[in-house]
XYZ file of C-alpha atoms in Angstrom:
692
model
C 66.439 -5.636 -59.896
C 68.393 -3.080 -61.969
C 65.132 -1.904 -63.500
C 63.662 -1.248 -60.061
C 66.591 0.822 -58.784
C 65.367 4.142 -60.284
C 61.977 3.675 -58.699
C 63.452 2.725 -55.317
C 65.700 5.790 -55.451
C 62.722 8.043 -56.217
C 60.807 6.601 -53.278
C 63.864 7.062 -50.993
C 64.303 10.673 -52.054
C 60.579 11.360 -51.651
C 60.625 9.682 -48.224
C 63.622 11.772 -47.146
C 62.373 15.011 -48.676
C 58.934 14.700 -47.103
C 60.344 13.579 -43.713
C 58.030 10.545 -43.673
C 59.969 8.828 -40.870
C 59.653 11.854 -38.614
C 55.941 12.155 -39.459
C 55.309 8.502 -38.566
C 57.237 8.852 -35.310
C 55.354 12.050 -34.498
C 52.042 10.365 -35.241
C 52.964 7.441 -32.981
C 53.964 9.816 -30.212
C 50.672 11.701 -30.589
C 48.725 8.427 -30.419
C 50.691 7.392 -27.340
C 50.168 10.781 -25.725
C 46.430 10.776 -26.463
C 46.172 7.226 -25.124
C 47.958 8.247 -21.937
C 45.653 11.235 -21.540
C 42.603 9.062 -22.215
C 43.494 6.372 -19.706
C 44.630 8.965 -17.167
C 41.209 10.598 -17.501
C 39.442 7.252 -17.062
C 41.501 6.505 -13.967
C 40.776 9.923 -12.480
C 37.035 9.359 -12.921
C 37.103 6.170 -10.847
C 36.434 7.070 -7.244
C 39.129 4.748 -5.895
C 39.054 6.488 -2.524
C 35.904 4.480 -1.750
C 37.401 1.195 -2.943
C 38.422 -0.119 0.466
C 35.024 0.576 1.990
C 33.294 -0.878 -1.063
C 35.265 -4.115 -0.993
C 34.570 -4.650 2.685
C 30.848 -4.166 2.130
C 28.383 -6.793 1.019
C 26.490 -6.416 -2.237
C 23.131 -4.861 -1.306
C 19.783 -5.515 -2.998
C 17.308 -2.619 -2.819
C 13.551 -2.810 -3.364
C 11.319 -0.654 -5.589
C 11.280 2.162 -3.011
C 15.057 2.233 -2.632
C 14.913 0.527 0.769
C 17.403 -2.194 1.598
C 15.905 -5.640 1.013
C 18.921 -7.835 1.747
C 22.698 -7.978 1.881
C 24.547 -10.808 0.173
C 26.948 -11.679 2.959
C 30.022 -13.746 2.187
C 33.160 -14.603 4.121
C 35.124 -12.024 2.121
C 33.079 -9.109 3.448
C 34.646 -9.750 6.841
C 38.342 -10.243 6.004
C 41.394 -10.005 8.253
C 43.687 -7.183 9.345
C 47.188 -7.544 7.901
C 48.669 -6.286 11.167
C 47.294 -9.359 12.946
C 49.019 -11.836 10.612
C 52.472 -13.404 11.008
C 54.895 -11.577 8.684
C 55.499 -14.717 6.632
C 51.823 -14.865 5.512
C 51.787 -11.644 3.449
C 55.487 -12.232 2.821
C 54.783 -15.499 1.000
C 52.282 -13.804 -1.306
C 54.581 -10.865 -2.069
C 57.538 -13.189 -2.716
C 55.794 -15.224 -5.393
C 53.306 -12.727 -6.829
C 55.140 -9.373 -6.803
C 58.613 -9.311 -5.284
C 59.079 -5.584 -6.019
C 55.686 -4.713 -4.508
C 57.114 -2.306 -1.921
C 59.349 -0.558 -4.485
C 57.055 0.157 -7.483
C 54.220 2.689 -7.824
C 51.555 0.291 -9.040
C 53.253 -1.239 -12.062
C 56.531 -3.042 -12.671
C 58.342 -1.988 -15.877
C 60.484 -5.144 -15.934
C 57.464 -7.401 -15.551
C 55.460 -5.517 -18.176
C 58.327 -5.625 -20.713
C 58.861 -9.333 -20.145
C 55.190 -10.172 -20.615
C 54.751 -7.767 -23.555
C 57.327 -9.617 -25.636
C 55.920 -12.927 -24.474
C 52.461 -11.842 -25.716
C 53.917 -10.633 -29.025
C 55.497 -14.026 -29.598
C 52.298 -15.817 -28.609
C 50.181 -13.576 -30.845
C 47.641 -13.012 -28.091
C 47.183 -11.729 -24.524
C 48.429 -14.511 -22.251
C 48.191 -12.616 -18.964
C 50.888 -12.282 -16.337
C 53.142 -9.355 -15.519
C 50.594 -7.745 -13.235
C 51.580 -6.396 -9.860
C 49.489 -7.086 -6.780
C 48.001 -3.597 -7.179
C 47.062 -4.373 -10.789
C 45.526 -7.691 -9.777
C 43.498 -5.924 -7.116
C 42.389 -3.401 -9.748
C 41.319 -6.179 -12.108
C 39.469 -8.096 -9.384
C 37.775 -5.072 -7.883
C 37.106 -2.686 -10.746
C 37.515 -4.328 -14.154
C 36.232 -7.270 -16.153
C 38.391 -10.356 -16.664
C 38.659 -9.970 -20.448
C 42.178 -10.297 -21.854
C 42.640 -7.238 -24.097
C 45.304 -4.552 -24.378
C 42.692 -1.901 -23.570
C 41.792 -3.654 -20.325
C 45.488 -4.049 -19.511
C 46.020 -0.322 -20.034
C 43.041 0.540 -17.821
C 44.419 -1.813 -15.199
C 47.802 -0.073 -15.200
C 46.496 3.487 -14.908
C 43.950 2.560 -12.231
C 46.693 0.793 -10.287
C 48.691 4.023 -10.245
C 45.603 5.875 -9.045
C 45.068 3.332 -6.249
C 48.699 3.684 -5.145
C 48.073 7.427 -4.687
C 45.214 6.829 -2.261
C 46.330 3.821 -0.208
C 49.388 2.645 1.680
C 51.091 -0.537 0.527
C 49.834 -2.607 3.454
C 46.278 -1.418 2.825
C 46.524 -2.529 -0.804
C 47.993 -5.882 0.193
C 45.269 -6.378 2.823
C 42.509 -5.691 0.278
C 44.152 -8.138 -2.109
C 44.534 -10.918 0.476
C 40.907 -10.591 1.570
C 39.435 -10.755 -1.935
C 41.661 -12.916 -4.122
C 40.553 -16.442 -5.099
C 42.393 -19.466 -3.652
C 40.348 -22.228 -5.289
C 37.707 -24.685 -3.994
C 35.233 -21.835 -3.579
C 37.518 -20.030 -1.104
C 37.731 -16.258 -1.529
C 40.110 -14.458 0.786
C 43.103 -15.911 2.582
C 41.357 -16.573 5.897
C 38.597 -18.548 4.194
C 41.255 -20.485 2.261
C 42.979 -21.374 5.522
C 39.677 -22.688 6.893
C 39.010 -24.601 3.669
C 42.357 -26.378 3.482
C 43.584 -26.536 7.092
C 40.494 -25.937 9.273
C 42.294 -23.155 11.138
C 42.528 -19.380 11.207
C 45.100 -17.802 8.917
C 46.684 -16.352 12.071
C 47.704 -19.870 13.105
C 49.153 -21.320 9.890
C 52.761 -22.446 9.618
C 55.293 -21.033 7.137
C 54.823 -24.124 4.983
C 51.035 -23.747 4.970
C 51.309 -20.032 4.164
C 53.573 -20.877 1.221
C 51.095 -23.469 -0.086
C 48.271 -20.899 -0.014
C 50.423 -18.316 -1.806
C 51.331 -20.910 -4.421
C 47.684 -21.568 -5.267
C 47.263 -18.038 -6.653
C 49.039 -18.969 -9.899
C 46.333 -21.518 -10.881
C 43.732 -22.075 -8.131
C 41.839 -24.849 -9.941
C 44.811 -26.702 -11.436
C 46.747 -26.624 -8.146
C 43.805 -27.476 -5.884
C 45.544 -29.632 -3.216
C 42.436 -31.797 -2.808
C 42.755 -32.809 -6.472
C 46.449 -32.226 -7.188
C 48.340 -32.574 -3.920
C 51.744 -33.171 -5.545
C 51.383 -30.171 -7.852
C 50.414 -27.935 -4.931
C 53.405 -29.144 -2.894
C 55.840 -28.511 -5.767
C 54.494 -25.003 -6.093
C 54.820 -24.574 -2.301
C 58.512 -25.414 -2.561
C 58.958 -22.758 -5.260
C 57.341 -20.192 -2.954
C 59.539 -21.232 -0.013
C 62.626 -20.885 -2.197
C 61.546 -17.361 -3.182
C 60.910 -16.479 0.461
C 64.424 -17.612 1.442
C 65.951 -15.803 -1.538
C 64.282 -12.546 -0.464
C 65.220 -13.028 3.220
C 61.626 -13.303 4.326
C 62.557 -16.534 6.096
C 65.914 -17.873 7.268
C 67.686 -20.884 5.815
C 66.783 -22.862 8.929
C 63.107 -21.955 8.596
C 63.248 -22.862 4.919
C 64.633 -26.349 5.571
C 62.034 -27.017 8.257
C 59.182 -25.782 6.073
C 60.247 -27.883 3.064
C 60.292 -31.034 5.232
C 56.856 -30.318 6.730
C 54.123 -32.649 5.512
C 50.911 -30.711 5.089
C 47.736 -32.397 6.279
C 44.570 -31.168 4.596
C 41.368 -30.739 6.613
C 38.244 -29.168 5.106
C 36.860 -26.658 7.561
C 33.971 -25.442 5.421
C 35.248 -22.433 3.547
C 32.918 -19.939 1.906
C 29.366 -19.126 2.885
C 26.672 -17.023 1.259
C 23.800 -15.588 3.283
C 20.868 -13.529 2.016
C 17.178 -12.912 2.514
C 14.638 -13.649 -0.241
C 16.932 -16.323 -1.762
C 14.972 -17.037 -4.952
C 14.530 -13.375 -5.817
C 18.135 -12.528 -4.927
C 19.503 -15.403 -6.997
C 17.302 -14.367 -9.939
C 18.752 -10.857 -9.655
C 22.278 -12.299 -9.849
C 21.260 -14.401 -12.873
C 19.866 -11.310 -14.618
C 22.955 -9.228 -13.832
C 25.097 -11.951 -15.395
C 22.946 -12.683 -18.459
C 21.850 -9.129 -19.337
C 24.649 -6.901 -18.069
C 27.731 -9.082 -18.532
C 28.828 -9.215 -14.897
C 30.232 -12.363 -13.330
C 29.150 -14.108 -10.159
C 32.540 -13.383 -8.619
C 32.234 -9.666 -9.347
C 28.729 -9.560 -7.889
C 29.760 -11.315 -4.702
C 33.017 -9.545 -3.986
C 32.721 -5.937 -5.156
C 30.075 -4.493 -2.877
C 27.601 -3.555 -5.601
C 24.329 -1.749 -4.981
C 21.595 -3.376 -7.036
C 18.239 -1.604 -7.298
C 15.283 -3.809 -8.200
C 11.517 -3.890 -8.730
C 10.965 -5.993 -5.597
C 7.980 -5.246 -3.367
C 9.012 -6.724 -0.027
C 5.387 -7.135 1.060
C 4.519 -9.145 -2.042
C 7.748 -11.156 -1.865
C 7.054 -12.041 1.764
C 3.501 -13.028 0.819
C 4.802 -15.518 -1.740
C 7.395 -16.974 0.609
C 4.941 -17.385 3.494
C 2.444 -19.095 1.200
C 5.057 -21.535 -0.107
C 6.118 -22.314 3.470
C 2.591 -23.524 4.340
C 2.608 -27.297 3.938
C -1.148 -27.445 4.594
C -1.836 -25.695 1.281
C 0.118 -28.169 -0.840
C -0.750 -31.812 -1.551
C 1.495 -34.401 0.073
C 3.113 -37.573 -1.244
C 3.453 -41.018 0.300
C 7.251 -40.784 0.569
C 7.431 -37.113 1.639
C 8.736 -35.947 -1.744
C 7.732 -32.303 -1.961
C 5.222 -31.149 -4.520
C 7.056 -28.256 -6.118
C 5.881 -24.938 -7.477
C 6.952 -21.624 -8.910
C 5.116 -18.296 -8.780
C 5.620 -14.745 -10.054
C 3.906 -11.433 -9.280
C 4.420 -8.731 -11.898
C 3.421 -5.116 -12.551
C 1.748 -5.089 -16.012
C 2.405 -1.384 -16.596
C 6.198 -1.594 -16.180
C 7.024 -5.295 -16.459
C 8.688 -5.039 -13.046
C 8.817 -8.338 -11.158
C 7.449 -7.566 -7.690
C 8.015 -11.002 -6.240
C 8.936 -14.555 -7.154
C 9.477 -17.905 -5.485
C 11.020 -20.825 -7.312
C 10.385 -23.800 -5.091
C 9.795 -25.389 -1.713
C 12.163 -26.925 0.819
C 15.934 -26.396 0.959
C 17.454 -23.958 -1.488
C 21.084 -23.886 -2.567
C 22.758 -20.765 -3.893
C 21.609 -20.128 -7.474
C 19.822 -23.466 -7.501
C 16.998 -24.415 -9.873
C 14.374 -21.661 -9.960
C 10.947 -22.958 -11.015
C 9.573 -19.433 -11.360
C 12.028 -18.490 -14.104
C 13.794 -21.624 -15.354
C 11.247 -24.441 -15.520
C 9.843 -25.486 -18.895
C 6.397 -27.046 -18.425
C 3.431 -27.424 -20.750
C 0.924 -24.672 -19.862
C -2.305 -26.532 -20.621
C -5.423 -24.426 -21.155
C -3.750 -21.213 -19.988
C -2.506 -21.121 -23.589
C -6.021 -20.793 -25.102
C -6.392 -16.999 -24.619
C -2.976 -16.442 -26.219
C -2.979 -18.920 -29.103
C -6.682 -19.005 -30.012
C -9.077 -16.422 -28.623
C -6.937 -13.292 -29.052
C -6.174 -13.942 -32.752
C -9.818 -14.984 -33.327
C -11.058 -11.649 -31.955
C -8.500 -9.912 -34.171
C -10.003 -11.770 -37.146
C -13.464 -10.394 -36.410
C -15.003 -13.033 -34.154
C -17.167 -11.783 -31.255
C -17.287 -13.012 -27.688
C -20.769 -14.327 -28.498
C -19.783 -16.003 -31.791
C -20.905 -19.618 -32.013
C -18.139 -22.219 -32.022
C -18.503 -25.835 -33.055
C -18.492 -28.294 -30.157
C -18.665 -31.763 -31.638
C -16.102 -34.544 -32.184
C -13.193 -33.141 -34.210
C -10.309 -34.880 -35.942
C -7.595 -33.593 -38.254
C -5.031 -36.099 -39.413
C -3.918 -38.074 -36.374
C -4.890 -35.325 -33.948
C -8.227 -35.824 -32.166
C -8.759 -33.590 -29.107
C -11.489 -34.256 -26.532
C -13.323 -32.183 -23.961
C -12.426 -32.958 -20.355
C -15.946 -34.346 -19.755
C -15.968 -36.180 -23.129
C -19.395 -34.593 -23.801
C -20.384 -32.147 -26.540
C -23.075 -29.480 -26.977
C -23.060 -29.115 -30.747
C -22.160 -25.419 -30.591
C -21.357 -22.943 -27.840
C -20.667 -19.191 -27.691
C -16.991 -18.268 -27.426
C -17.254 -16.877 -23.904
C -18.796 -20.111 -22.643
C -16.157 -22.245 -24.356
C -13.452 -20.272 -22.512
C -15.346 -20.119 -19.221
C -15.797 -23.922 -19.145
C -12.363 -24.527 -20.697
C -13.763 -26.669 -23.509
C -10.985 -28.152 -25.638
C -12.667 -29.025 -28.924
C -14.128 -25.552 -29.662
C -10.677 -24.016 -29.071
C -8.946 -26.406 -31.483
C -11.771 -26.054 -34.040
C -11.468 -22.259 -33.868
C -7.675 -22.299 -34.289
C -8.106 -24.512 -37.327
C -10.767 -22.120 -38.642
C -8.652 -18.940 -38.362
C -5.475 -20.733 -39.404
C -2.618 -22.199 -37.347
C -0.249 -19.498 -38.584
C -2.443 -16.827 -36.949
C -2.148 -18.600 -33.598
C 1.618 -19.053 -33.878
C 2.055 -15.390 -34.805
C -0.010 -14.395 -31.776
C 2.146 -16.509 -29.457
C 5.278 -14.893 -30.842
C 3.853 -11.437 -30.099
C 2.987 -12.577 -26.565
C 6.641 -13.564 -26.083
C 6.047 -17.330 -25.911
C 9.085 -19.268 -27.248
C 8.212 -21.958 -29.806
C 9.999 -24.941 -31.317
C 9.334 -26.474 -34.719
C 7.525 -29.321 -32.938
C 5.010 -26.808 -31.518
C 3.598 -25.957 -34.945
C 0.429 -28.053 -34.783
C -3.175 -27.569 -33.624
C -2.400 -29.020 -30.187
C -0.646 -25.771 -29.278
C -4.173 -24.423 -28.706
C -4.320 -26.603 -25.580
C -0.749 -25.901 -24.467
C 0.767 -28.897 -26.191
C 4.414 -27.845 -26.441
C 7.674 -29.695 -27.005
C 9.395 -27.931 -24.091
C 7.016 -25.503 -22.441
C 7.100 -22.225 -20.545
C 7.885 -20.768 -17.130
C 5.551 -18.876 -14.787
C 7.514 -15.708 -15.586
C 6.888 -16.082 -19.318
C 3.175 -16.658 -18.728
C 2.913 -13.691 -16.362
C 4.583 -11.432 -18.919
C 2.289 -12.698 -21.698
C -0.906 -12.165 -19.655
C 0.269 -8.691 -18.587
C -0.770 -7.627 -22.097
C -4.463 -7.856 -21.143
C -4.578 -5.316 -18.281
C -2.070 -3.094 -20.123
C -4.299 -2.342 -23.135
C -2.475 -4.651 -25.547
C 1.096 -3.573 -24.713
C 3.525 -6.216 -23.378
C 6.321 -4.763 -21.272
C 9.550 -6.712 -20.944
C 9.722 -8.369 -17.535
C 12.759 -7.454 -15.430
C 14.084 -7.441 -11.872
C 16.947 -4.927 -12.001
C 16.509 -1.199 -12.520
C 20.092 -0.082 -11.796
C 23.489 -1.402 -10.656
C 26.007 0.861 -8.899
C 29.646 -0.188 -8.483
C 31.801 0.075 -5.345
C 33.141 3.473 -6.421
C 29.648 4.905 -6.938
C 29.623 4.631 -10.727
C 26.369 3.467 -12.373
C 27.491 0.474 -14.427
C 24.094 -0.756 -15.648
C 20.610 0.710 -15.960
C 17.408 -0.829 -17.286
C 15.836 0.682 -20.399
C 12.152 0.004 -20.912
C 11.225 -2.318 -23.798
C 7.701 -2.974 -25.028
C 5.863 -4.870 -27.763
C 2.481 -3.943 -29.214
C 0.666 -7.283 -29.126
C -2.930 -6.382 -29.940
C -5.575 -3.654 -29.647
C -7.317 -2.386 -26.525
C -10.703 -3.530 -27.836
C -9.389 -7.099 -28.100
C -7.884 -7.050 -24.586
C -11.138 -5.608 -23.227
C -13.035 -8.540 -24.760
C -10.482 -11.013 -23.383
C -10.756 -9.508 -19.894
C -14.565 -9.660 -20.120
C -14.382 -13.387 -20.851
C -11.639 -14.115 -18.300
C -13.657 -12.355 -15.594
C -16.337 -15.008 -16.141
C -13.738 -17.790 -15.744
C -13.300 -16.563 -12.157
C -16.940 -15.650 -11.604
C -18.685 -18.817 -12.752
C -16.089 -20.943 -14.589
C -13.152 -23.222 -13.809
C -11.412 -20.579 -11.685
C -14.231 -19.842 -9.231
C -12.047 -20.878 -6.311
C -9.691 -17.953 -6.958
C -12.247 -15.232 -6.204
C -11.007 -12.563 -3.807
C -13.572 -10.608 -1.848
C -13.786 -6.977 -2.912
C -11.399 -7.298 -5.874
C -11.912 -8.046 -9.530
C -9.692 -10.833 -10.829
C -9.604 -12.229 -14.347
C -7.692 -15.371 -15.153
C -7.387 -18.854 -16.585
C -6.740 -22.335 -15.258
C -4.648 -24.975 -16.977
C -3.611 -28.584 -16.475
C -1.812 -31.328 -18.402
C -2.530 -35.029 -18.708
C -0.525 -37.767 -17.055
C 1.760 -39.826 -19.318
C 0.261 -42.997 -17.848
C -3.203 -44.302 -17.035
C -4.304 -42.792 -13.713
C -6.752 -40.208 -12.381
C -4.969 -36.927 -11.849
C -2.770 -34.349 -13.552
C 0.918 -33.815 -14.305
C 1.059 -29.993 -14.213
C -1.415 -27.461 -12.852
C -1.411 -23.774 -13.756
C -3.179 -20.605 -12.857
C -2.561 -17.197 -14.423
C -4.652 -14.308 -13.137
C -4.618 -10.545 -12.955
C -6.148 -7.436 -11.449
C -5.858 -4.085 -13.275
C -2.400 -3.541 -11.728
C -0.990 -6.957 -10.734
C -0.415 -10.169 -12.684
C 0.250 -13.506 -11.020
C 1.259 -16.845 -12.538
C 1.831 -20.157 -10.774
C 2.901 -23.664 -11.758
C 2.410 -26.702 -9.518
C 3.758 -30.211 -9.966
C 6.591 -32.656 -9.231
C 10.109 -32.195 -10.537
C 9.851 -35.766 -11.806
C 6.399 -37.200 -12.490
C 5.965 -40.958 -12.179
C 3.304 -43.384 -10.932
C 4.144 -42.534 -7.317
C 4.474 -38.806 -7.813
C 1.674 -36.911 -9.538
C -1.146 -34.527 -8.640
C -4.200 -36.591 -7.775
C -6.749 -33.802 -8.208
C -8.466 -33.275 -11.537
C -8.097 -30.138 -13.595
C -6.593 -27.326 -11.436
C -8.009 -28.369 -8.103
C -4.749 -27.957 -6.163
C -3.282 -24.805 -7.684
C -6.405 -22.611 -7.544
C -6.692 -22.422 -3.719
C -2.949 -21.711 -3.444
C -3.242 -18.881 -5.947
C -6.250 -17.539 -4.057
C -4.219 -17.515 -0.824
C -1.469 -15.540 -2.562
C -3.864 -12.993 -4.028
C -5.890 -12.666 -0.812
C -2.732 -11.287 0.811
C -1.231 -9.545 -2.226
C -4.189 -7.264 -2.958
C -3.708 -5.619 0.427
C -0.506 -4.050 -0.897
C -1.742 -2.741 -4.259
C -4.027 0.157 -5.043
C -7.611 -1.113 -5.501
C -8.763 -0.631 -9.087
C -11.625 -1.897 -11.222
C -11.474 -2.969 -14.832
C -12.945 -0.585 -17.371
C -15.113 -3.457 -18.641
C -17.535 -5.871 -16.993
C -17.762 -9.612 -17.518
C -19.549 -10.965 -20.591
C -22.248 -12.493 -18.396
C -22.803 -9.095 -16.754
C -22.952 -7.387 -20.130
C -25.474 -9.942 -21.407
C -27.465 -9.642 -18.186
C -27.552 -5.856 -18.604
C -28.684 -6.244 -22.216
C -31.417 -8.682 -21.156
C -32.480 -6.357 -18.362
C -32.683 -3.436 -20.808
C -34.661 -5.576 -23.246
C -37.112 -6.584 -20.540
C -37.572 -2.962 -19.475
C -38.297 -1.933 -23.077
C -40.829 -4.770 -23.478
C -42.496 -3.792 -20.198
C -42.758 -0.132 -21.260
C -44.216 -1.120 -24.639
C -46.767 -3.304 -22.891
C -47.753 -0.493 -20.490
C -48.131 1.984 -23.380
C -50.262 -0.513 -25.320
C -52.494 -1.088 -22.303
C -52.925 2.678 -21.727
C -53.794 3.183 -25.383
C -56.429 0.470 -25.229
C -57.833 1.952 -22.030
C -58.083 5.417 -23.632
C -59.722 3.946 -26.724
C -62.317 2.185 -24.551
C -63.071 5.383 -22.666
C -63.570 7.255 -25.885
C -65.952 4.580 -27.165
C -68.005 4.549 -23.968
C -68.521 8.332 -24.109
C -69.031 8.647 -27.862
C -72.909 9.174 -27.595
C -72.471 11.984 -25.081
C -69.935 13.646 -27.298
C -72.471 13.488 -30.209
C -75.157 15.264 -28.138
C -72.688 17.956 -27.159
C -71.659 18.437 -30.764
C -75.347 18.645 -31.885
C -76.120 21.239 -29.194
C -73.053 23.191 -30.315
C -74.333 23.089 -33.916
C -77.802 24.369 -32.856
C -76.238 27.186 -30.842
C -74.065 28.118 -33.809
C -77.163 28.265 -36.066
C -78.977 30.539 -33.595
C -75.980 32.849 -33.397
C -75.817 32.997 -37.186
C -79.554 33.949 -37.454
C -79.082 36.708 -34.860
C -76.143 38.111 -36.751
C -78.133 38.152 -39.989
C -81.062 40.016 -38.298
C -78.664 42.654 -36.970
C -77.004 43.121 -40.341
C -80.478 43.359 -42.073
C -81.615 46.142 -39.824
């Protein structure tokens, strides 16, 4: 230690001479000042003057034209007026949540100091210490993340809110939007949920129980933890007496009161276009980090790619029981369908099922995983084969094929020896597709599927993927996005519903940025469209033809897991130059009583046709830049026949001319002889003249 003393003394003198302590303190003060300025600036940018109106409004979904499509109406968009409530209702909340609410300017120094040291000891943000104004700020304007930055934003925004609103206005907003557990948002809804009565009619004891739930709505849920909720009620009543909100007599009566629970229903959620709206909420949560609670209670404006005409077309079609097969026990055959703009990837419409629909329930348009059957062939086989140099007329082997344990069969169990590619696709022959994938290499097919955006598992890496044999499967949305590559010249645009989200204060909090993947070349997609046009014209998808419009597409079906005549899943994916549609049909659970009795795609094709018959009325009519393979071959044959006919006519004319010349050859000889004699006479005359 003695040896270190000289060094310590040097450091002390240097520290003192250079004023290091003052520099550190100055630096800290500068950091604090800059932080204050930063958060003050952030708070000033939030248009809190519109907060009250925003919170009382429903979240609105807008369509592609900016027109209102639907409002997501919940109980909290209505709310109650604080002036209509008994004083002990807001009093109970203030007593337990923020006893100095009417004295502070948005934040409570004592509460903040207490919680700060508590957090320091805990080594993390544990929450607490927030005033009612801060809680309102967090619920209405901020995320729920527990960080010091978010806490600072909360504090400065709370001060800003206090500048714009009276205390009772702040408390009213808080009471109408805070969570009380059991799905009840807002104090009036909570009163209905727990007591089956209006909040205007609750007793002091009941008001105290509701206020007590705010500490831990799930843990203190009186339906699950009655004793815990009652103990917390007593704490609230004690606070109310302590702060002279209620008298001692009222306190004693309230403590003795036995609360009887009665579920009066609680929250509700109403909206038009339920499947599309719920998918929008799912996307806002998964892509933009919002929560369901924020989306339902903050009055957002969400702009989407929805075409209300196309969405209505889908919903009306799915409501028609006559289009769908029926079951013996009235179990609904289910389905999911998507309509998508290939140029932008914008989802114009979607429906995820039939029958009753619960809020954010299972969506078969976006969430189902089903084997796609032969709709996979263009993606896994024919596109990569064309990229490898095969032609639409290339001959493919169509004879019994086996590799290892895998032995595919054609649907008809018959074989032609060899067929051109376009015919194999048109008739949806299985063996030529598998043979071709084996020929070009499985890795080429898997790479193609990855480019098309089809998710694969390790179990999918076998030749059966050519026929849609997948471990899990795909959704109609994934198939629609993949097929959108064909009418979009080889470019796959990311599918999306949301274009922009605007918060309750008018701030844009999320905006879609276009994402694309170059899948293949235009020449390849032109060839694919040429072949898929024939699928609709003369192949397995003939039933999907729409008068006056060109549609290309592919059918698909999967086998039953038991011995019966029918199919498990049926698919159809089709497109015009500016609209792609994909549909899945089947039962949620396939068994021997519940399966599609038609072969191939016999049920799904007429449903898809019905959708497209209506949908094409709302899109600009366009024609593909290419014709079907059969039309191209017919044109080539027609040209060939015309050439042969012309050659024949020329040959016949030549023969006719030759015959004429032969017939008149003797006459021509006489003429020539006469001409020779005349020439000789002329020559003699000339000589006589020259001689003289």
